[in-house]
PDB file of C-alpha atoms in Angstrom:
ATOM      1  CA  UNK P   1       0.000   0.000   0.000  1.00 86.00           C
ATOM      2  CA  UNK P   2       1.470   3.324  -1.070  1.00 92.00           C
ATOM      3  CA  UNK P   3      -1.171   5.355   0.784  1.00 94.00           C
ATOM      4  CA  UNK P   4      -1.365   4.781   4.542  1.00 94.00           C
ATOM      5  CA  UNK P   5      -3.343   7.507   6.364  1.00 95.00           C
ATOM      6  CA  UNK P   6      -2.210   6.047   9.681  1.00 94.00           C
ATOM      7  CA  UNK P   7       1.268   7.438   9.097  1.00 94.00           C
ATOM      8  CA  UNK P   8      -0.196  10.865   9.895  1.00 95.00           C
ATOM      9  CA  UNK P   9      -1.662   9.562  13.164  1.00 95.00           C
ATOM     10  CA  UNK P  10       1.355   7.762  14.590  1.00 96.00           C
ATOM     11  CA  UNK P  11       2.267  10.265  17.314  1.00 96.00           C
ATOM     12  CA  UNK P  12       0.866  13.229  19.214  1.00 94.00           C
ATOM     13  CA  UNK P  13       3.383  15.519  17.551  1.00 96.00           C
ATOM     14  CA  UNK P  14       2.384  14.389  14.029  1.00 96.00           C
ATOM     15  CA  UNK P  15      -1.327  14.563  14.836  1.00 95.00           C
ATOM     16  CA  UNK P  16      -0.889  18.100  16.153  1.00 94.00           C
ATOM     17  CA  UNK P  17       0.853  19.531  13.099  1.00 95.00           C
ATOM     18  CA  UNK P  18      -1.893  18.374  10.723  1.00 95.00           C
ATOM     19  CA  UNK P  19      -4.831  19.150  13.014  1.00 95.00           C
ATOM     20  CA  UNK P  20      -7.436  20.993  10.947  1.00 95.00           C
ATOM     21  CA  UNK P  21      -9.576  22.537  13.700  1.00 97.00           C
ATOM     22  CA  UNK P  22      -8.472  24.085  16.976  1.00 96.00           C
ATOM     23  CA  UNK P  23     -10.642  25.514  19.744  1.00 98.00           C
ATOM     24  CA  UNK P  24      -9.139  28.221  21.943  1.00 97.00           C
ATOM     25  CA  UNK P  25     -10.441  30.626  24.559  1.00 98.00           C
ATOM     26  CA  UNK P  26     -10.408  33.311  21.855  1.00 97.00           C
ATOM     27  CA  UNK P  27     -13.468  31.583  20.375  1.00 98.00           C
ATOM     28  CA  UNK P  28     -15.620  31.906  23.490  1.00 98.00           C
ATOM     29  CA  UNK P  29     -18.271  34.185  24.882  1.00 98.00           C
ATOM     30  CA  UNK P  30     -19.089  33.110  28.451  1.00 98.00           C
ATOM     31  CA  UNK P  31     -22.736  33.652  29.512  1.00 97.00           C
ATOM     32  CA  UNK P  32     -23.189  34.994  33.052  1.00 97.00           C
ATOM     33  CA  UNK P  33     -26.332  35.411  35.182  1.00 96.00           C
ATOM     34  CA  UNK P  34     -26.650  38.597  37.257  1.00 96.00           C
ATOM     35  CA  UNK P  35     -28.673  38.402  40.481  1.00 94.00           C
ATOM     36  CA  UNK P  36     -29.742  41.625  42.185  1.00 93.00           C
ATOM     37  CA  UNK P  37     -28.463  42.237  45.698  1.00 85.00           C
ATOM     38  CA  UNK P  38     -26.762  38.867  46.105  1.00 75.00           C
ATOM     39  CA  UNK P  39     -23.665  38.827  48.284  1.00 79.00           C
ATOM     40  CA  UNK P  40     -22.824  35.264  47.316  1.00 80.00           C
ATOM     41  CA  UNK P  41     -23.363  32.982  44.341  1.00 90.00           C
ATOM     42  CA  UNK P  42     -26.390  30.725  43.932  1.00 91.00           C
ATOM     43  CA  UNK P  43     -26.004  27.567  41.850  1.00 92.00           C
ATOM     44  CA  UNK P  44     -28.583  26.878  39.138  1.00 93.00           C
ATOM     45  CA  UNK P  45     -30.033  23.478  40.083  1.00 91.00           C
ATOM     46  CA  UNK P  46     -30.396  22.288  36.502  1.00 92.00           C
ATOM     47  CA  UNK P  47     -26.955  23.610  35.464  1.00 94.00           C
ATOM     48  CA  UNK P  48     -24.322  22.181  37.841  1.00 94.00           C
ATOM     49  CA  UNK P  49     -21.315  24.476  38.081  1.00 95.00           C
ATOM     50  CA  UNK P  50     -23.181  27.545  36.794  1.00 96.00           C
ATOM     51  CA  UNK P  51     -24.218  30.245  39.254  1.00 95.00           C
ATOM     52  CA  UNK P  52     -26.394  33.300  39.607  1.00 94.00           C
ATOM     53  CA  UNK P  53     -23.980  36.002  40.703  1.00 96.00           C
ATOM     54  CA  UNK P  54     -24.294  39.266  42.579  1.00 95.00           C
ATOM     55  CA  UNK P  55     -22.286  42.119  41.096  1.00 96.00           C
ATOM     56  CA  UNK P  56     -19.281  41.656  43.383  1.00 95.00           C
ATOM     57  CA  UNK P  57     -19.113  37.932  42.623  1.00 96.00           C
ATOM     58  CA  UNK P  58     -19.528  38.672  38.926  1.00 97.00           C
ATOM     59  CA  UNK P  59     -16.601  41.061  38.963  1.00 97.00           C
ATOM     60  CA  UNK P  60     -14.490  38.361  40.615  1.00 97.00           C
ATOM     61  CA  UNK P  61     -15.636  35.819  38.029  1.00 97.00           C
ATOM     62  CA  UNK P  62     -14.775  38.093  35.120  1.00 98.00           C
ATOM     63  CA  UNK P  63     -11.358  38.849  36.580  1.00 98.00           C
ATOM     64  CA  UNK P  64     -10.622  35.133  36.992  1.00 98.00           C
ATOM     65  CA  UNK P  65     -11.825  34.373  33.456  1.00 98.00           C
ATOM     66  CA  UNK P  66      -9.703  37.139  31.943  1.00 98.00           C
ATOM     67  CA  UNK P  67      -6.640  35.564  33.573  1.00 98.00           C
ATOM     68  CA  UNK P  68      -7.614  32.257  31.925  1.00 98.00           C
ATOM     69  CA  UNK P  69      -7.815  33.914  28.510  1.00 98.00           C
ATOM     70  CA  UNK P  70     -11.603  34.361  28.236  1.00 98.00           C
ATOM     71  CA  UNK P  71     -12.157  37.919  27.050  1.00 98.00           C
ATOM     72  CA  UNK P  72     -15.867  38.073  26.154  1.00 98.00           C
ATOM     73  CA  UNK P  73     -18.998  37.754  28.300  1.00 98.00           C
ATOM     74  CA  UNK P  74     -22.761  37.806  27.760  1.00 98.00           C
ATOM     75  CA  UNK P  75     -24.531  39.136  30.863  1.00 98.00           C
ATOM     76  CA  UNK P  76     -28.162  38.116  31.491  1.00 96.00           C
ATOM     77  CA  UNK P  77     -30.283  39.652  34.291  1.00 95.00           C
ATOM     78  CA  UNK P  78     -32.321  37.561  36.719  1.00 94.00           C
ATOM     79  CA  UNK P  79     -35.319  39.879  37.101  1.00 94.00           C
ATOM     80  CA  UNK P  80     -37.510  39.362  40.202  1.00 92.00           C
ATOM     81  CA  UNK P  81     -41.226  38.994  39.533  1.00 91.00           C
ATOM     82  CA  UNK P  82     -42.200  42.253  41.227  1.00 94.00           C
ATOM     83  CA  UNK P  83     -40.319  44.244  38.569  1.00 96.00           C
ATOM     84  CA  UNK P  84     -42.155  42.663  35.657  1.00 94.00           C
ATOM     85  CA  UNK P  85     -45.063  44.153  33.710  1.00 93.00           C
ATOM     86  CA  UNK P  86     -46.758  43.624  30.364  1.00 93.00           C
ATOM     87  CA  UNK P  87     -44.593  46.120  28.481  1.00 94.00           C
ATOM     88  CA  UNK P  88     -41.240  45.322  30.131  1.00 95.00           C
ATOM     89  CA  UNK P  89     -40.648  48.893  31.257  1.00 96.00           C
ATOM     90  CA  UNK P  90     -37.694  47.958  33.474  1.00 95.00           C
ATOM     91  CA  UNK P  91     -35.810  46.773  30.400  1.00 96.00           C
ATOM     92  CA  UNK P  92     -35.005  50.385  29.465  1.00 97.00           C
ATOM     93  CA  UNK P  93     -34.715  51.908  32.947  1.00 97.00           C
ATOM     94  CA  UNK P  94     -31.241  53.460  33.108  1.00 97.00           C
ATOM     95  CA  UNK P  95     -31.256  53.144  36.905  1.00 97.00           C
ATOM     96  CA  UNK P  96     -32.215  49.460  36.970  1.00 97.00           C
ATOM     97  CA  UNK P  97     -29.803  47.062  38.691  1.00 96.00           C
ATOM     98  CA  UNK P  98     -28.817  45.519  35.333  1.00 97.00           C
ATOM     99  CA  UNK P  99     -27.723  48.815  33.773  1.00 98.00           C
ATOM    100  CA  UNK P 100     -25.890  49.811  36.946  1.00 97.00           C
ATOM    101  CA  UNK P 101     -24.021  46.506  36.886  1.00 97.00           C
ATOM    102  CA  UNK P 102     -23.113  46.862  33.211  1.00 98.00           C
ATOM    103  CA  UNK P 103     -21.603  50.284  33.844  1.00 98.00           C
ATOM    104  CA  UNK P 104     -19.581  48.914  36.757  1.00 98.00           C
ATOM    105  CA  UNK P 105     -18.329  45.949  34.751  1.00 98.00           C
ATOM    106  CA  UNK P 106     -17.128  48.170  31.912  1.00 98.00           C
ATOM    107  CA  UNK P 107     -15.550  50.574  34.384  1.00 98.00           C
ATOM    108  CA  UNK P 108     -13.640  47.752  36.093  1.00 98.00           C
ATOM    109  CA  UNK P 109     -12.763  45.811  32.945  1.00 98.00           C
ATOM    110  CA  UNK P 110     -12.727  48.093  29.892  1.00 97.00           C
ATOM    111  CA  UNK P 111     -10.670  45.480  28.035  1.00 98.00           C
ATOM    112  CA  UNK P 112     -13.427  42.867  28.265  1.00 98.00           C
ATOM    113  CA  UNK P 113     -15.991  42.549  25.461  1.00 98.00           C
ATOM    114  CA  UNK P 114     -19.434  42.726  27.065  1.00 98.00           C
ATOM    115  CA  UNK P 115     -22.536  41.525  25.250  1.00 98.00           C
ATOM    116  CA  UNK P 116     -26.095  42.073  26.431  1.00 98.00           C
ATOM    117  CA  UNK P 117     -29.436  40.440  25.715  1.00 95.00           C
ATOM    118  CA  UNK P 118     -32.233  42.422  24.071  1.00 96.00           C
ATOM    119  CA  UNK P 119     -35.651  40.791  24.483  1.00 93.00           C
ATOM    120  CA  UNK P 120     -38.685  41.320  26.653  1.00 94.00           C
ATOM    121  CA  UNK P 121     -39.002  37.896  28.302  1.00 91.00           C
ATOM    122  CA  UNK P 122     -36.845  38.527  31.418  1.00 92.00           C
ATOM    123  CA  UNK P 123     -38.852  41.687  32.168  1.00 94.00           C
ATOM    124  CA  UNK P 124     -42.307  40.674  30.929  1.00 92.00           C
ATOM    125  CA  UNK P 125     -45.078  39.484  33.223  1.00 90.00           C
ATOM    126  CA  UNK P 126     -46.172  37.310  30.280  1.00 87.00           C
ATOM    127  CA  UNK P 127     -42.740  35.709  29.874  1.00 83.00           C
ATOM    128  CA  UNK P 128     -42.661  36.291  26.123  1.00 91.00           C
ATOM    129  CA  UNK P 129     -40.090  38.053  23.954  1.00 91.00           C
ATOM    130  CA  UNK P 130     -42.686  40.501  22.687  1.00 91.00           C
ATOM    131  CA  UNK P 131     -45.733  42.402  23.890  1.00 93.00           C
ATOM    132  CA  UNK P 132     -48.749  40.106  24.258  1.00 93.00           C
ATOM    133  CA  UNK P 133     -52.303  41.189  23.393  1.00 91.00           C
ATOM    134  CA  UNK P 134     -55.257  38.806  23.263  1.00 90.00           C
ATOM    135  CA  UNK P 135     -52.867  35.875  23.155  1.00 88.00           C
ATOM    136  CA  UNK P 136     -50.885  37.223  20.173  1.00 92.00           C
ATOM    137  CA  UNK P 137     -47.287  38.439  20.166  1.00 92.00           C
ATOM    138  CA  UNK P 138     -47.260  41.931  18.656  1.00 95.00           C
ATOM    139  CA  UNK P 139     -44.290  42.405  16.354  1.00 96.00           C
ATOM    140  CA  UNK P 140     -44.167  46.086  15.398  1.00 96.00           C
ATOM    141  CA  UNK P 141     -45.277  47.368  18.797  1.00 95.00           C
ATOM    142  CA  UNK P 142     -42.463  45.362  20.384  1.00 96.00           C
ATOM    143  CA  UNK P 143     -39.788  47.003  18.223  1.00 97.00           C
ATOM    144  CA  UNK P 144     -40.146  50.320  20.029  1.00 97.00           C
ATOM    145  CA  UNK P 145     -39.430  48.680  23.393  1.00 96.00           C
ATOM    146  CA  UNK P 146     -36.491  46.737  21.948  1.00 97.00           C
ATOM    147  CA  UNK P 147     -35.032  49.980  20.601  1.00 97.00           C
ATOM    148  CA  UNK P 148     -35.313  51.686  23.984  1.00 97.00           C
ATOM    149  CA  UNK P 149     -33.751  48.656  25.677  1.00 97.00           C
ATOM    150  CA  UNK P 150     -30.827  48.543  23.239  1.00 98.00           C
ATOM    151  CA  UNK P 151     -30.239  52.292  23.644  1.00 98.00           C
ATOM    152  CA  UNK P 152     -30.235  52.014  27.440  1.00 98.00           C
ATOM    153  CA  UNK P 153     -27.677  49.200  27.304  1.00 98.00           C
ATOM    154  CA  UNK P 154     -25.489  50.966  24.751  1.00 98.00           C
ATOM    155  CA  UNK P 155     -25.337  53.991  27.060  1.00 98.00           C
ATOM    156  CA  UNK P 156     -23.700  51.714  29.657  1.00 98.00           C
ATOM    157  CA  UNK P 157     -20.685  51.318  27.395  1.00 97.00           C
ATOM    158  CA  UNK P 158     -21.271  47.729  26.336  1.00 97.00           C
ATOM    159  CA  UNK P 159     -19.743  46.374  23.138  1.00 98.00           C
ATOM    160  CA  UNK P 160     -22.317  44.061  21.534  1.00 98.00           C
ATOM    161  CA  UNK P 161     -26.124  44.131  21.518  1.00 98.00           C
ATOM    162  CA  UNK P 162     -27.700  40.672  21.222  1.00 97.00           C
ATOM    163  CA  UNK P 163     -31.338  40.833  20.080  1.00 96.00           C
ATOM    164  CA  UNK P 164     -32.728  37.363  20.905  1.00 94.00           C
ATOM    165  CA  UNK P 165     -36.424  38.162  20.462  1.00 94.00           C
ATOM    166  CA  UNK P 166     -36.895  37.008  16.822  1.00 94.00           C
ATOM    167  CA  UNK P 167     -39.266  39.865  15.956  1.00 94.00           C
ATOM    168  CA  UNK P 168     -39.231  40.735  12.252  1.00 96.00           C
ATOM    169  CA  UNK P 169     -37.230  43.868  11.457  1.00 97.00           C
ATOM    170  CA  UNK P 170     -35.639  44.245  14.874  1.00 97.00           C
ATOM    171  CA  UNK P 171     -32.020  44.378  13.666  1.00 98.00           C
ATOM    172  CA  UNK P 172     -32.714  47.279  11.312  1.00 98.00           C
ATOM    173  CA  UNK P 173     -34.808  49.094  13.904  1.00 98.00           C
ATOM    174  CA  UNK P 174     -32.136  48.733  16.607  1.00 98.00           C
ATOM    175  CA  UNK P 175     -29.349  49.724  14.201  1.00 98.00           C
ATOM    176  CA  UNK P 176     -31.204  52.907  13.300  1.00 98.00           C
ATOM    177  CA  UNK P 177     -31.868  53.777  16.953  1.00 98.00           C
ATOM    178  CA  UNK P 178     -28.229  53.223  17.895  1.00 98.00           C
ATOM    179  CA  UNK P 179     -26.878  55.201  14.943  1.00 98.00           C
ATOM    180  CA  UNK P 180     -29.290  58.089  15.436  1.00 98.00           C
ATOM    181  CA  UNK P 181     -28.083  58.410  19.026  1.00 98.00           C
ATOM    182  CA  UNK P 182     -24.365  58.276  18.255  1.00 98.00           C
ATOM    183  CA  UNK P 183     -23.696  54.611  19.064  1.00 98.00           C
ATOM    184  CA  UNK P 184     -22.401  53.656  15.643  1.00 98.00           C
ATOM    185  CA  UNK P 185     -19.575  51.602  17.187  1.00 98.00           C
ATOM    186  CA  UNK P 186     -21.899  49.310  19.160  1.00 98.00           C
ATOM    187  CA  UNK P 187     -22.136  45.974  17.357  1.00 98.00           C
ATOM    188  CA  UNK P 188     -25.213  43.805  16.844  1.00 98.00           C
ATOM    189  CA  UNK P 189     -25.009  40.035  17.138  1.00 98.00           C
ATOM    190  CA  UNK P 190     -28.341  38.901  15.801  1.00 97.00           C
ATOM    191  CA  UNK P 191     -29.892  35.645  16.922  1.00 97.00           C
ATOM    192  CA  UNK P 192     -30.393  34.926  13.235  1.00 98.00           C
ATOM    193  CA  UNK P 193     -31.597  31.331  13.379  1.00 97.00           C
ATOM    194  CA  UNK P 194     -33.079  30.876  16.848  1.00 97.00           C
ATOM    195  CA  UNK P 195     -35.178  27.754  16.931  1.00 97.00           C
ATOM    196  CA  UNK P 196     -38.212  26.964  19.101  1.00 95.00           C
ATOM    197  CA  UNK P 197     -36.174  24.363  20.939  1.00 94.00           C
ATOM    198  CA  UNK P 198     -36.735  22.199  23.994  1.00 92.00           C
ATOM    199  CA  UNK P 199     -33.046  22.619  24.871  1.00 93.00           C
ATOM    200  CA  UNK P 200     -33.637  25.986  26.602  1.00 90.00           C
ATOM    201  CA  UNK P 201     -35.239  24.606  29.779  1.00 84.00           C
ATOM    202  CA  UNK P 202     -32.342  25.058  32.242  1.00 84.00           C
ATOM    203  CA  UNK P 203     -31.732  28.626  31.014  1.00 81.00           C
ATOM    204  CA  UNK P 204     -35.330  29.519  31.779  1.00 71.00           C
ATOM    205  CA  UNK P 205     -34.833  28.019  35.235  1.00 74.00           C
ATOM    206  CA  UNK P 206     -31.820  30.291  35.705  1.00 70.00           C
ATOM    207  CA  UNK P 207     -33.727  33.447  34.730  1.00 67.00           C
ATOM    208  CA  UNK P 208     -37.249  32.465  35.827  1.00 67.00           C
ATOM    209  CA  UNK P 209     -38.332  33.576  32.360  1.00 62.00           C
ATOM    210  CA  UNK P 210     -40.534  30.790  31.027  1.00 67.00           C
ATOM    211  CA  UNK P 211     -43.725  31.887  29.200  1.00 73.00           C
ATOM    212  CA  UNK P 212     -46.736  32.156  31.488  1.00 69.00           C
ATOM    213  CA  UNK P 213     -48.955  30.791  28.717  1.00 70.00           C
ATOM    214  CA  UNK P 214     -48.562  29.360  25.233  1.00 70.00           C
ATOM    215  CA  UNK P 215     -45.186  28.865  23.581  1.00 82.00           C
ATOM    216  CA  UNK P 216     -42.755  30.729  21.331  1.00 89.00           C
ATOM    217  CA  UNK P 217     -43.463  28.891  18.089  1.00 90.00           C
ATOM    218  CA  UNK P 218     -45.033  31.908  16.343  1.00 90.00           C
ATOM    219  CA  UNK P 219     -41.738  33.817  16.427  1.00 93.00           C
ATOM    220  CA  UNK P 220     -38.902  31.339  16.995  1.00 94.00           C
ATOM    221  CA  UNK P 221     -38.061  29.076  14.060  1.00 96.00           C
ATOM    222  CA  UNK P 222     -39.455  25.616  13.377  1.00 97.00           C
ATOM    223  CA  UNK P 223     -36.730  22.999  14.132  1.00 97.00           C
ATOM    224  CA  UNK P 224     -37.726  21.195  10.924  1.00 97.00           C
ATOM    225  CA  UNK P 225     -36.683  24.133   8.705  1.00 98.00           C
ATOM    226  CA  UNK P 226     -33.202  24.665   7.323  1.00 97.00           C
ATOM    227  CA  UNK P 227     -33.661  26.890   4.246  1.00 97.00           C
ATOM    228  CA  UNK P 228     -35.674  29.360   6.293  1.00 98.00           C
ATOM    229  CA  UNK P 229     -32.431  30.280   8.053  1.00 98.00           C
ATOM    230  CA  UNK P 230     -31.252  31.806   4.766  1.00 98.00           C
ATOM    231  CA  UNK P 231     -34.267  34.132   4.734  1.00 98.00           C
ATOM    232  CA  UNK P 232     -33.477  35.308   8.260  1.00 98.00           C
ATOM    233  CA  UNK P 233     -29.793  35.693   7.391  1.00 98.00           C
ATOM    234  CA  UNK P 234     -30.519  37.785   4.288  1.00 98.00           C
ATOM    235  CA  UNK P 235     -32.660  40.114   6.396  1.00 98.00           C
ATOM    236  CA  UNK P 236     -30.004  40.460   9.089  1.00 98.00           C
ATOM    237  CA  UNK P 237     -27.286  41.215   6.534  1.00 97.00           C
ATOM    238  CA  UNK P 238     -29.399  43.884   4.897  1.00 97.00           C
ATOM    239  CA  UNK P 239     -30.470  45.400   8.221  1.00 98.00           C
ATOM    240  CA  UNK P 240     -26.926  45.877   9.518  1.00 98.00           C
ATOM    241  CA  UNK P 241     -26.017  42.905  11.731  1.00 98.00           C
ATOM    242  CA  UNK P 242     -22.315  42.515  12.520  1.00 98.00           C
ATOM    243  CA  UNK P 243     -22.510  38.843  13.539  1.00 98.00           C
ATOM    244  CA  UNK P 244     -25.055  36.066  12.945  1.00 98.00           C
ATOM    245  CA  UNK P 245     -25.915  33.450  15.540  1.00 98.00           C
ATOM    246  CA  UNK P 246     -27.405  29.959  15.381  1.00 98.00           C
ATOM    247  CA  UNK P 247     -29.152  28.745  18.533  1.00 97.00           C
ATOM    248  CA  UNK P 248     -29.009  25.955  19.723  1.00 97.00           C
ATOM    249  CA  UNK P 249     -25.708  24.601  18.391  1.00 98.00           C
ATOM    250  CA  UNK P 250     -25.484  20.805  18.554  1.00 97.00           C
ATOM    251  CA  UNK P 251     -28.805  19.874  16.967  1.00 95.00           C
ATOM    252  CA  UNK P 252     -28.230  22.566  14.309  1.00 98.00           C
ATOM    253  CA  UNK P 253     -24.661  21.976  13.141  1.00 98.00           C
ATOM    254  CA  UNK P 254     -25.967  21.805   9.575  1.00 98.00           C
ATOM    255  CA  UNK P 255     -27.438  25.297   9.930  1.00 98.00           C
ATOM    256  CA  UNK P 256     -24.132  26.645  11.255  1.00 98.00           C
ATOM    257  CA  UNK P 257     -22.418  25.232   8.165  1.00 98.00           C
ATOM    258  CA  UNK P 258     -25.168  26.604   5.901  1.00 98.00           C
ATOM    259  CA  UNK P 259     -24.642  30.169   7.151  1.00 98.00           C
ATOM    260  CA  UNK P 260     -20.859  29.811   7.137  1.00 98.00           C
ATOM    261  CA  UNK P 261     -20.881  28.737   3.485  1.00 98.00           C
ATOM    262  CA  UNK P 262     -23.226  31.501   2.349  1.00 98.00           C
ATOM    263  CA  UNK P 263     -22.264  34.641   4.314  1.00 98.00           C
ATOM    264  CA  UNK P 264     -19.090  36.575   5.015  1.00 97.00           C
ATOM    265  CA  UNK P 265     -20.115  37.804   8.476  1.00 98.00           C
ATOM    266  CA  UNK P 266     -18.709  36.006  11.536  1.00 98.00           C
ATOM    267  CA  UNK P 267     -20.959  33.116  12.576  1.00 98.00           C
ATOM    268  CA  UNK P 268     -21.684  32.490  16.267  1.00 98.00           C
ATOM    269  CA  UNK P 269     -23.277  29.403  17.781  1.00 98.00           C
ATOM    270  CA  UNK P 270     -24.934  29.230  21.194  1.00 98.00           C
ATOM    271  CA  UNK P 271     -24.110  25.955  22.948  1.00 98.00           C
ATOM    272  CA  UNK P 272     -27.236  26.242  25.075  1.00 96.00           C
ATOM    273  CA  UNK P 273     -28.132  25.264  28.622  1.00 94.00           C
ATOM    274  CA  UNK P 274     -29.796  21.951  27.781  1.00 94.00           C
ATOM    275  CA  UNK P 275     -26.755  20.850  25.796  1.00 96.00           C
ATOM    276  CA  UNK P 276     -24.539  21.756  28.748  1.00 97.00           C
ATOM    277  CA  UNK P 277     -26.753  20.028  31.311  1.00 96.00           C
ATOM    278  CA  UNK P 278     -26.946  16.786  29.310  1.00 96.00           C
ATOM    279  CA  UNK P 279     -23.179  16.383  29.406  1.00 97.00           C
ATOM    280  CA  UNK P 280     -23.024  17.329  33.078  1.00 97.00           C
ATOM    281  CA  UNK P 281     -25.711  14.787  33.996  1.00 96.00           C
ATOM    282  CA  UNK P 282     -24.134  11.973  31.974  1.00 97.00           C
ATOM    283  CA  UNK P 283     -20.718  12.795  33.413  1.00 97.00           C
ATOM    284  CA  UNK P 284     -22.058  12.752  36.983  1.00 96.00           C
ATOM    285  CA  UNK P 285     -23.556   9.306  36.324  1.00 97.00           C
ATOM    286  CA  UNK P 286     -20.242   8.038  34.997  1.00 97.00           C
ATOM    287  CA  UNK P 287     -21.829   7.291  31.622  1.00 98.00           C
ATOM    288  CA  UNK P 288     -19.442   9.621  29.768  1.00 97.00           C
ATOM    289  CA  UNK P 289     -15.975  11.046  30.315  1.00 98.00           C
ATOM    290  CA  UNK P 290     -17.237  14.599  30.806  1.00 98.00           C
ATOM    291  CA  UNK P 291     -13.993  16.435  30.096  1.00 97.00           C
ATOM    292  CA  UNK P 292     -13.296  14.578  26.846  1.00 97.00           C
ATOM    293  CA  UNK P 293     -16.871  14.780  25.584  1.00 98.00           C
ATOM    294  CA  UNK P 294     -17.090  18.479  26.474  1.00 98.00           C
ATOM    295  CA  UNK P 295     -13.989  19.261  24.424  1.00 98.00           C
ATOM    296  CA  UNK P 296     -15.171  17.073  21.546  1.00 98.00           C
ATOM    297  CA  UNK P 297     -18.518  18.891  21.592  1.00 98.00           C
ATOM    298  CA  UNK P 298     -16.891  22.317  21.319  1.00 98.00           C
ATOM    299  CA  UNK P 299     -14.632  21.017  18.561  1.00 98.00           C
ATOM    300  CA  UNK P 300     -17.669  19.825  16.587  1.00 98.00           C
ATOM    301  CA  UNK P 301     -19.266  23.279  16.791  1.00 98.00           C
ATOM    302  CA  UNK P 302     -16.063  24.956  15.607  1.00 98.00           C
ATOM    303  CA  UNK P 303     -15.594  22.365  12.849  1.00 98.00           C
ATOM    304  CA  UNK P 304     -19.149  22.993  11.624  1.00 98.00           C
ATOM    305  CA  UNK P 305     -18.142  26.589  10.937  1.00 98.00           C
ATOM    306  CA  UNK P 306     -18.703  28.645  14.086  1.00 98.00           C
ATOM    307  CA  UNK P 307     -16.253  31.502  14.510  1.00 98.00           C
ATOM    308  CA  UNK P 308     -17.644  32.275  17.970  1.00 98.00           C
ATOM    309  CA  UNK P 309     -19.086  29.881  20.556  1.00 98.00           C
ATOM    310  CA  UNK P 310     -21.268  31.029  23.424  1.00 98.00           C
ATOM    311  CA  UNK P 311     -20.828  28.240  25.953  1.00 98.00           C
ATOM    312  CA  UNK P 312     -21.178  27.489  29.655  1.00 97.00           C
ATOM    313  CA  UNK P 313     -18.190  25.162  29.295  1.00 98.00           C
ATOM    314  CA  UNK P 314     -15.846  28.093  28.633  1.00 98.00           C
ATOM    315  CA  UNK P 315     -14.219  28.336  32.048  1.00 98.00           C
ATOM    316  CA  UNK P 316     -13.761  24.586  32.468  1.00 97.00           C
ATOM    317  CA  UNK P 317     -12.234  24.348  28.993  1.00 98.00           C
ATOM    318  CA  UNK P 318      -9.870  27.212  29.778  1.00 98.00           C
ATOM    319  CA  UNK P 319      -8.703  25.569  32.997  1.00 97.00           C
ATOM    320  CA  UNK P 320      -8.097  22.228  31.255  1.00 97.00           C
ATOM    321  CA  UNK P 321      -6.111  23.826  28.471  1.00 94.00           C
ATOM    322  CA  UNK P 322      -4.183  26.485  30.357  1.00 83.00           C
TER     323      UNK P 322
END
């Protein structure tokens, strides 16, 4: 045999020099959960190793992660029920605990890239990403609130706005609001292909943000649809997105590759809470080697075409590979 592929696998050194895909901490955005008034950290029951953090604990966490090489963070607020109303008015309150925390984070760590979430569900008494009237999610009426929310967050000095609501036209509306108010340098990472997935359960536990009635199938994408992602991506490109995201990641690797092959913008993938918790649970049972499977999972997302990976595994990966 003249051709023996095993010759290129015979040692660690040989395997390393021909390795096609590498995952590093530069690829990661680490999601964090902000809890008002907490002096300690509170573990999310369905996400072992992930915590709701008060601002002081969050600052410590960011500092530790920066030392490990993680430079980017997506901060989500845990909004108590008494703040919520039908039009999510706290989402654009400049004096709300979330905005105050964002300003403090950027003051303490100007070198960190901070991303924020733009959607109504954490602040809505209905638990939906848009305004609800007579059981329907109102698209155009929601855009005004999303614009105010994005503007309030941009004023805190954050780097990337992440509209996760899946309302039609929201990227263009937010881009116009930001530009008209002088925030032309604030980026938008659109949740381009966000599917109506069952993998979000633990995240909703972390934020207490599950819908009070109905589901999100009228605005999040049908898991059966692949080509539809191209429609969403075309809109986001034309409306001024700086990054496109696919969410979830593992069950949608084909969609990540589809966007990567068809668009020049950086492609992000959100390795969501349910994907994280599955590996944690199997590892705790001894059914899988958690550390190996976790790294293989992240490699698969990168290999599929993701330039950026939002993942709860980020810190553990960084520690293993430091």
